[in-house]
């Protein structure tokens, strides 16, 4: 049962007298902390830099993700790692809350630290921190503290977002980085579009209509009058004798005249020159626990293979593309297809009730039965963990009753009382698919969830 002990651990000067906690125990480094889950620590160091280093080192403690952690002086960096400014009353309640949740976790040892850290306190976020002396400019202190061996926290975040372990919550910034070394320290500089020299100037030019000469306005000035330096014609009326060309820039290296300079980026780190369009754009998000992260947190591990192995099965992105394409074909050629969705509402519950091996057995049965039902030309996709989509080309809505009967038979064949399958069908084409297939699918699936 948690909490394991009732002590407040205090690192730094002036440990307070305990009111809610049993004892206040002073520690000096991470090695002094006990090897327990669900402890509480407050760091009271005056030097912000020392505090930051100490906080990072504390995260090397294997179980510290499950601790409540405070400081006496906050700053942007500590906000990324800690639960705020220490106040015994609020800290005590917060700590009790964490321990209450720890008691509900079945296999605490298997949870990876980041998922645990985010899962145990839902107000925690993976927060980016801007640091100018850092090559990539933004770091994620909590990720660097928990996984110091990572080479790029940005790439780590990206891949965790892709597999839905993390979910972007708020866009904090959008930066461009060097394609060579990922440095965010770039200098944007205007260059001559002809020879790429940086030695360019703004110049107001005049264009003599008589001889076609173009030159700096200054060179046309003769005794307070305008006169072409080339053919010596007096220029009186703009639009009649002369005009101002659009080219307002001149290159001092090749004397090229141009309207707009090109902008290129020079990496201040590796000196690679890049056209701005070729720079890598990074979106810097604040993140929270994602859908899969939630699952892993609750079940202690990634579900190995909740995937149905059905013939003609494709991944979600591929399925979306096919759906979009088939929809366009159907609109053009006046065809009719069917999108069948099957929702297994209790799958998750089932696995937590009966364990994974039982669930795999169930999925196996479903797989065998479904494989007998579909044609070779049908395309299946396990779009969500509990939603299976089947695209049935050239199938009319009118055949749904036959199909339904077959599915009912199938359901009754599955030897499991807990097994529930909701089936619904949507007719294709639907013009709104063209406006955004992901959104359309999300809505369709939303309807299935709502209908149960
Ligand atoms: Zn030039
Ligand atoms: Zn002239
Ligand atoms: Zn670079």
Coordinates of C-alpha atoms and ligand atoms in Angstrom, one line a residue:
X1 CA 0.0 0.0 0.0
X2 CA 1.1 3.5 -0.7
X3 CA 2.4 5.8 0.7
X4 CA 5.3 3.7 1.9
X5 CA 6.6 6.3 4.3
X6 CA 5.3 9.6 5.6
X7 CA 8.4 11.7 5.4
X8 CA 9.0 14.9 3.6
X9 CA 12.4 14.9 2.0
X10 CA 14.1 18.2 1.9
X11 CA 17.1 19.1 -0.2
X12 CA 18.8 22.4 0.7
X13 CA 18.7 24.9 3.5
X14 CA 16.0 25.7 6.1
X15 CA 14.0 22.5 6.3
X16 CA 10.6 23.5 7.8
X17 CA 8.9 21.9 10.8
X18 CA 6.5 19.2 9.7
X19 CA 2.8 19.8 10.4
X20 CA 1.1 17.3 8.1
X21 CA 4.1 15.0 7.4
X22 CA 5.5 12.8 10.2
X23 CA 9.1 13.9 9.7
X24 CA 11.2 16.2 7.6
X25 CA 14.3 14.5 6.4
X26 CA 17.2 16.5 5.1
X27 CA 19.0 15.1 2.1
X28 CA 22.0 16.3 0.0
X29 CA 21.9 14.5 -3.3
X30 CA 19.8 12.0 -5.2
X31 CA 21.7 9.1 -3.6
X32 CA 20.2 10.1 -0.2
X33 CA 16.7 9.5 -1.4
X34 CA 15.1 6.2 -0.4
X35 CA 14.3 3.7 -3.1
X36 CA 10.5 4.0 -2.7
X37 CA 7.5 4.8 -4.9
X38 CA 5.4 7.9 -4.2
X39 CA 7.7 9.9 -2.0
X40 CA 7.8 13.7 -1.8
X41 CA 10.7 16.0 -2.2
X42 CA 11.3 19.7 -2.0
X43 CA 14.4 21.4 -3.3
X44 CA 15.5 24.7 -1.7
X45 CA 18.6 26.0 -3.5
X46 CA 19.3 29.7 -4.0
X47 CA 21.3 29.4 -7.2
X48 CA 18.9 28.8 -10.1
X49 CA 21.6 27.0 -12.1
X50 CA 22.5 24.7 -9.2
X51 CA 18.8 24.0 -8.8
X52 CA 18.3 23.1 -12.4
X53 CA 21.3 20.7 -12.3
X54 CA 20.0 19.2 -9.1
X55 CA 16.5 18.6 -10.5
X56 CA 17.9 16.8 -13.5
X57 CA 20.1 14.6 -11.4
X58 CA 17.1 13.7 -9.2
X59 CA 15.4 12.3 -12.2
X60 CA 18.1 9.6 -12.4
X61 CA 16.3 8.0 -9.5
X62 CA 14.3 5.2 -11.1
X63 CA 11.2 5.7 -9.1
X64 CA 11.1 9.5 -8.9
X65 CA 8.5 9.9 -11.6
X66 CA 6.0 8.7 -9.0
X67 CA 7.1 11.4 -6.5
X68 CA 5.6 14.7 -5.8
X69 CA 8.3 17.3 -6.4
X70 CA 8.6 20.9 -5.4
X71 CA 10.9 23.8 -5.3
X72 CA 10.9 26.9 -3.1
X73 CA 11.7 29.2 -6.0
X74 CA 10.2 28.4 -9.4
X75 CA 11.5 29.4 -12.8
X76 CA 10.6 28.4 -16.3
X77 CA 13.0 25.4 -16.1
X78 CA 11.7 24.1 -12.8
X79 CA 8.1 24.5 -14.1
X80 CA 9.0 21.9 -16.7
X81 CA 10.1 19.4 -14.1
X82 CA 8.3 20.1 -10.9
X83 CA 4.8 20.5 -9.4
X84 CA 5.3 24.1 -8.3
X85 CA 6.2 26.1 -5.3
X86 CA 6.2 24.2 -2.0
X87 CA 3.4 24.8 0.4
X88 CA 3.0 22.0 3.0
X89 CA -0.8 21.9 2.9
X90 CA -1.2 21.7 -0.9
X91 CA 1.9 19.5 -1.2
X92 CA 0.4 17.1 1.3
X93 CA -2.9 16.8 -0.5
X94 CA -1.2 16.4 -3.9
X95 CA 1.1 13.8 -2.5
X96 CA -1.9 11.8 -1.1
X97 CA -3.6 12.1 -4.4
X98 CA -0.5 10.6 -6.2
X99 CA -0.3 7.8 -3.7
X100 CA -4.0 7.0 -4.1
X101 CA -3.5 6.6 -7.8
X102 CA -0.4 4.5 -7.3
X103 CA -2.5 2.0 -5.4
X104 CA -4.6 1.5 -8.5
X105 CA -1.7 0.6 -10.7
X106 CA -1.3 -3.1 -11.3
X107 CA 2.3 -3.3 -12.6
X108 CA 4.1 -0.2 -11.6
X109 CA 7.5 -1.7 -12.5
X110 CA 6.6 -2.0 -16.1
X111 CA 5.5 1.6 -16.7
X112 CA 8.1 3.7 -18.5
X113 CA 9.0 6.8 -16.6
X114 CA 7.5 9.4 -18.9
X115 CA 4.2 7.7 -19.2
X116 CA 4.1 7.2 -15.5
X117 CA 5.1 10.8 -14.7
X118 CA 2.3 12.1 -17.0
X119 CA -0.3 9.5 -16.0
X120 CA 0.0 9.8 -12.2
X121 CA -0.8 13.5 -12.2
X122 CA -3.0 14.7 -15.1
X123 CA -2.0 18.3 -14.8
X124 CA 1.6 17.5 -15.8
X125 CA 2.7 18.4 -19.3
X126 CA 5.7 17.9 -21.4
X127 CA 6.7 21.5 -21.7
X128 CA 9.3 22.9 -24.1
X129 CA 11.9 25.2 -22.7
X130 CA 13.7 27.8 -24.8
X131 CA 17.4 27.9 -24.3
X132 CA 19.5 30.2 -26.5
X133 CA 22.8 28.4 -25.9
X134 CA 21.2 25.1 -27.0
X135 CA 21.7 24.2 -30.7
X136 CA 18.1 23.3 -31.4
X137 CA 16.8 26.3 -29.2
X138 CA 14.0 24.3 -27.7
X139 CA 14.4 21.4 -25.4
X140 CA 12.0 19.3 -23.4
X141 CA 13.6 19.2 -19.9
X142 CA 11.5 16.4 -18.6
X143 CA 12.4 14.1 -21.5
X144 CA 16.1 15.0 -21.2
X145 CA 16.0 14.4 -17.5
X146 CA 14.3 11.0 -17.8
X147 CA 16.1 9.8 -20.9
X148 CA 19.5 11.5 -20.9
X149 CA 20.8 9.0 -23.5
X150 CA 18.5 10.4 -26.2
X151 CA 20.2 12.1 -29.1
X152 CA 17.3 14.2 -30.2
X153 CA 14.4 14.9 -27.9
X154 CA 12.6 16.6 -30.7
X155 CA 12.7 13.4 -32.8
X156 CA 11.7 11.4 -29.8
X157 CA 8.6 13.6 -29.3
X158 CA 7.7 13.4 -32.9
X159 CA 7.7 9.6 -32.9
X160 CA 5.9 9.4 -29.7
X161 CA 3.2 11.7 -31.1
X162 CA 3.0 9.5 -34.2
X163 CA 2.2 6.5 -32.2
X164 CA -0.1 8.5 -29.9
X165 CA 1.9 8.0 -26.7
X166 CA 1.9 11.8 -26.5
X167 CA -0.6 14.3 -27.8
X168 CA 0.1 17.9 -28.8
X169 CA -2.0 20.2 -26.7
X170 CA -0.8 23.7 -27.5
X171 CA 1.5 25.0 -30.2
X172 CA 4.1 27.1 -28.5
X173 CA 6.3 28.0 -31.4
X174 CA 7.3 27.2 -34.9
X175 CA 10.9 27.4 -35.8
X176 CA 13.2 26.7 -38.7
X177 CA 16.3 24.7 -38.3
X178 CA 19.3 23.8 -40.5
X179 CA 18.8 20.8 -42.6
X180 CA 22.4 19.7 -42.0
X181 CA 22.8 20.0 -38.3
X182 CA 19.4 20.9 -36.9
X183 CA 20.7 24.1 -35.5
X184 CA 18.1 26.8 -34.9
X185 CA 20.8 29.5 -35.0
X186 CA 20.3 30.8 -38.4
X187 CA 21.1 34.1 -40.1
X188 CA 18.8 35.2 -42.8
X189 CA 20.5 37.3 -45.4
X190 CA 19.4 38.9 -48.7
X191 CA 21.5 38.1 -51.7
X192 CA 21.7 39.0 -55.4
X193 CA 19.5 36.6 -57.3
X194 CA 22.0 36.4 -60.0
X195 CA 25.4 35.8 -58.4
X196 CA 24.3 35.2 -54.7
X197 CA 26.6 37.9 -53.4
X198 CA 25.5 39.5 -50.2
X199 CA 27.0 42.8 -51.3
X200 CA 23.7 44.4 -52.5
X201 CA 22.3 47.8 -52.1
X202 CA 19.0 49.6 -52.5
X203 CA 19.2 52.0 -55.4
X204 CA 16.7 54.3 -57.0
X205 CA 17.3 54.1 -60.7
X206 CA 16.1 56.1 -63.6
X207 CA 15.5 54.9 -67.1
X208 CA 16.2 57.2 -70.1
X209 CA 13.7 56.7 -72.9
X210 CA 15.9 58.2 -75.5
X211 CA 18.8 55.8 -75.3
X212 CA 17.5 53.2 -72.9
X213 CA 20.2 53.8 -70.3
X214 CA 19.4 52.7 -66.7
X215 CA 21.4 54.0 -63.8
X216 CA 21.5 55.4 -60.3
X217 CA 19.3 58.5 -59.9
X218 CA 22.4 60.3 -58.5
X219 CA 24.2 59.9 -61.8
X220 CA 21.4 61.8 -63.7
X221 CA 21.7 64.9 -61.6
X222 CA 23.5 67.7 -63.4
X223 CA 23.4 71.2 -61.9
X224 CA 20.0 70.6 -60.3
X225 CA 18.5 69.1 -63.4
X226 CA 18.0 65.6 -64.7
X227 CA 20.2 64.7 -67.6
X228 CA 21.0 61.3 -69.0
X229 CA 24.7 60.7 -68.4
X230 CA 24.9 58.5 -71.5
X231 CA 23.2 60.5 -74.2
X232 CA 23.0 63.9 -72.4
X233 CA 19.3 64.3 -73.1
X234 CA 17.5 66.5 -70.6
X235 CA 14.8 64.6 -68.8
X236 CA 11.8 66.7 -68.0
X237 CA 8.7 64.7 -67.7
X238 CA 8.4 61.4 -66.0
X239 CA 6.5 58.9 -68.2
X240 CA 7.5 60.9 -71.3
X241 CA 11.3 61.3 -71.1
X242 CA 12.1 58.7 -68.5
X243 CA 10.7 56.5 -65.8
X244 CA 11.7 54.7 -62.6
X245 CA 12.3 51.0 -63.3
X246 CA 10.9 48.5 -60.8
X247 CA 14.4 47.2 -60.1
X248 CA 15.3 49.0 -56.9
X249 CA 18.3 46.8 -55.9
X250 CA 21.7 46.6 -57.3
X251 CA 24.4 44.0 -56.8
X252 CA 27.9 45.5 -56.1
X253 CA 29.5 42.3 -57.4
X254 CA 27.9 41.7 -60.7
X255 CA 26.0 45.0 -61.1
X256 CA 22.8 43.1 -61.7
X257 CA 19.6 45.2 -61.1
X258 CA 16.7 43.5 -59.6
X259 CA 13.3 44.0 -58.0
X260 CA 13.6 41.8 -55.0
X261 CA 16.6 40.1 -53.4
X262 CA 16.6 36.5 -52.6
X263 CA 16.7 35.4 -49.0
X264 CA 18.9 32.6 -47.9
X265 CA 19.8 31.2 -44.6
X266 CA 23.3 30.8 -43.2
X267 CA 23.7 28.3 -40.4
X268 CA 25.7 29.9 -37.7
X269 CA 26.7 26.5 -36.4
X270 CA 27.8 24.5 -39.5
X271 CA 27.8 27.3 -42.1
X272 CA 25.6 25.5 -44.5
X273 CA 23.8 27.8 -46.9
X274 CA 20.2 26.9 -47.4
X275 CA 17.3 28.4 -49.4
X276 CA 14.7 29.3 -46.8
X277 CA 12.2 27.0 -48.4
X278 CA 14.5 24.1 -47.7
X279 CA 14.9 24.7 -44.0
X280 CA 13.2 22.2 -41.8
X281 CA 10.1 23.5 -40.0
X282 CA 9.7 22.3 -36.5
X283 CA 6.5 22.7 -34.5
X284 CA 7.1 23.1 -30.9
X285 CA 4.2 21.8 -28.8
X286 CA 3.3 21.5 -25.2
X287 CA 2.2 17.9 -24.9
X288 CA 0.1 15.6 -22.8
X289 CA -0.5 11.9 -22.5
X290 CA -1.9 10.5 -25.7
X291 CA -4.4 7.8 -26.4
X292 CA -1.9 5.0 -26.5
X293 CA -0.1 6.5 -23.6
X294 CA -3.3 6.3 -21.6
X295 CA -3.7 2.7 -22.4
X296 CA -0.1 1.9 -21.6
X297 CA -0.4 3.7 -18.3
X298 CA -3.4 1.8 -17.3
X299 CA -2.3 -1.6 -18.5
X300 CA 1.4 -1.3 -17.7
X301 CA 2.6 -2.1 -21.2
X302 CA 2.0 -1.8 -24.9
X303 CA -0.5 -4.2 -26.1
X304 CA 1.5 -6.5 -28.3
X305 CA -0.9 -7.5 -31.0
X306 CA -4.5 -6.5 -30.6
X307 CA -4.5 -6.4 -34.4
X308 CA -6.8 -8.6 -36.3
X309 CA -5.1 -10.4 -39.0
X310 CA -7.7 -10.2 -41.7
X311 CA -7.0 -10.7 -45.3
X312 CA -6.9 -7.6 -47.4
X313 CA -6.0 -5.6 -44.3
X314 CA -4.2 -2.3 -44.7
X315 CA -3.0 0.4 -42.4
X316 CA -5.0 3.5 -41.7
X317 CA -3.2 6.0 -44.0
X318 CA -3.5 3.6 -46.9
X319 CA -7.1 3.0 -46.2
X320 CA -7.9 6.7 -46.1
X321 CA -6.2 7.2 -49.5
X322 CA -8.2 4.3 -51.0
X323 CA -11.4 5.6 -49.6
X324 CA -10.8 9.0 -51.0
X325 CA -9.9 7.6 -54.4
X326 CA -12.8 5.2 -54.6
X327 CA -15.1 8.0 -53.6
X328 CA -14.0 10.1 -56.5
X329 CA -14.3 7.2 -58.9
X330 CA -17.8 6.6 -57.6
X331 CA -18.8 10.2 -58.0
X332 CA -17.5 10.3 -61.5
X333 CA -18.9 7.0 -62.7
X334 CA -22.0 6.9 -60.7
X335 CA -21.1 3.8 -58.8
X336 CA -22.1 2.6 -55.3
X337 CA -19.9 1.1 -52.7
X338 CA -20.3 0.3 -49.0
X339 CA -18.3 1.2 -46.0
X340 CA -19.0 -1.3 -43.2
X341 CA -17.8 -0.4 -39.7
X342 CA -17.6 -2.9 -36.9
X343 CA -17.2 -1.7 -33.4
X344 CA -16.1 -4.1 -30.6
X345 CA -17.0 -1.9 -27.6
X346 CA -15.9 -4.2 -24.9
X347 CA -12.5 -5.2 -26.3
X348 CA -10.5 -3.1 -23.9
X349 CA -12.6 -4.0 -20.9
X350 CA -12.4 -7.6 -22.0
X351 CA -8.6 -7.6 -21.9
X352 CA -8.5 -6.0 -18.4
X353 CA -11.1 -8.5 -17.2
X354 CA -9.8 -11.7 -18.6
X355 CA -6.2 -10.8 -19.5
X356 CA -4.4 -10.5 -22.8
X357 CA -4.2 -14.2 -23.6
X358 CA -8.0 -14.6 -23.5
X359 CA -8.4 -11.5 -25.6
X360 CA -6.0 -12.8 -28.2
X361 CA -8.0 -16.0 -28.3
X362 CA -11.2 -13.9 -28.9
X363 CA -9.5 -11.9 -31.6
X364 CA -8.4 -15.1 -33.2
X365 CA -11.9 -16.3 -33.4
X366 CA -13.2 -13.1 -34.8
X367 CA -10.5 -13.1 -37.4
X368 CA -11.3 -16.6 -38.6
X369 CA -15.0 -15.8 -38.9
X370 CA -14.6 -12.5 -40.6
X371 CA -12.1 -14.0 -43.1
X372 CA -14.9 -16.3 -44.2
X373 CA -17.2 -13.4 -44.7
X374 CA -15.4 -11.0 -46.9
X375 CA -14.5 -11.2 -50.6
X376 CA -11.0 -10.9 -51.9
X377 CA -11.7 -7.4 -53.2
X378 CA -12.9 -6.0 -49.8
X379 CA -10.4 -3.9 -48.0
X380 CA -10.2 -4.0 -44.2
X381 CA -8.6 -1.7 -41.8
X382 CA -8.4 -1.8 -38.0
X383 CA -8.8 1.9 -37.9
X384 CA -8.9 2.2 -34.1
X385 CA -8.1 -0.5 -31.7
X386 CA -11.8 -1.3 -31.3
X387 CA -13.1 -0.3 -34.8
X388 CA -12.8 -2.3 -37.9
X389 CA -13.6 -0.7 -41.2
X390 CA -14.4 -2.7 -44.4
X391 CA -14.6 -1.1 -47.8
X392 CA -16.8 -3.2 -50.0
X393 CA -16.6 -2.1 -53.6
X394 CA -19.6 -2.4 -55.8
X395 CA -21.9 -3.4 -53.0
X396 CA -25.3 -1.8 -52.7
X397 CA -27.0 -0.7 -49.5
X398 CA -29.8 -3.1 -50.4
X399 CA -27.5 -6.1 -49.8
X400 CA -26.9 -4.9 -46.3
X401 CA -29.7 -7.2 -44.9
X402 CA -27.9 -10.3 -46.3
X403 CA -24.7 -9.1 -44.9
X404 CA -26.2 -8.3 -41.6
X405 CA -27.6 -11.8 -41.4
X406 CA -24.2 -13.2 -42.1
X407 CA -22.7 -11.1 -39.4
X408 CA -25.3 -12.1 -36.9
X409 CA -24.5 -15.7 -37.7
X410 CA -20.9 -15.0 -37.2
X411 CA -21.5 -13.3 -33.9
X412 CA -23.5 -16.3 -32.6
X413 CA -20.7 -18.6 -33.6
X414 CA -18.2 -16.9 -31.4
X415 CA -18.1 -18.8 -28.2
X416 CA -18.0 -15.9 -25.9
X417 CA -20.9 -14.4 -24.0
X418 CA -19.1 -11.1 -23.5
X419 CA -18.7 -10.6 -27.2
X420 CA -20.6 -7.6 -28.6
X421 CA -20.3 -6.4 -32.1
X422 CA -22.0 -3.3 -33.4
X423 CA -22.2 -3.0 -37.2
X424 CA -23.2 -0.1 -39.2
X425 CA -22.9 0.8 -42.9
X426 CA -22.4 4.0 -44.8
X427 CA -23.0 4.5 -48.5
X428 CA -20.2 5.7 -50.7
X429 CA -19.9 8.1 -52.5
X430 CA -20.3 11.0 -50.2
X431 CA -19.1 14.3 -51.6
X432 CA -18.0 15.5 -48.1
X433 CA -15.3 12.8 -48.1
X434 CA -13.4 14.9 -50.7
X435 CA -13.2 17.8 -48.2
X436 CA -11.2 15.8 -45.7
X437 CA -11.2 12.1 -45.4
X438 CA -9.7 12.1 -41.9
X439 CA -12.4 14.4 -40.6
X440 CA -15.1 12.4 -42.4
X441 CA -13.9 9.1 -40.9
X442 CA -13.6 10.7 -37.4
X443 CA -17.2 11.8 -37.7
X444 CA -18.4 8.4 -38.9
X445 CA -16.6 6.7 -36.1
X446 CA -17.9 9.3 -33.6
X447 CA -21.4 8.3 -34.7
X448 CA -20.7 4.7 -34.1
X449 CA -19.4 5.4 -30.6
X450 CA -22.4 7.6 -29.9
X451 CA -24.9 5.0 -31.1
X452 CA -24.0 2.3 -28.7
Ligands
LIG1 ZN1 25.3 39.8 -58.3
LIG2 ZN1 19.9 58.5 -72.5
LIG3 ZN1 23.9 23.8 -39.7

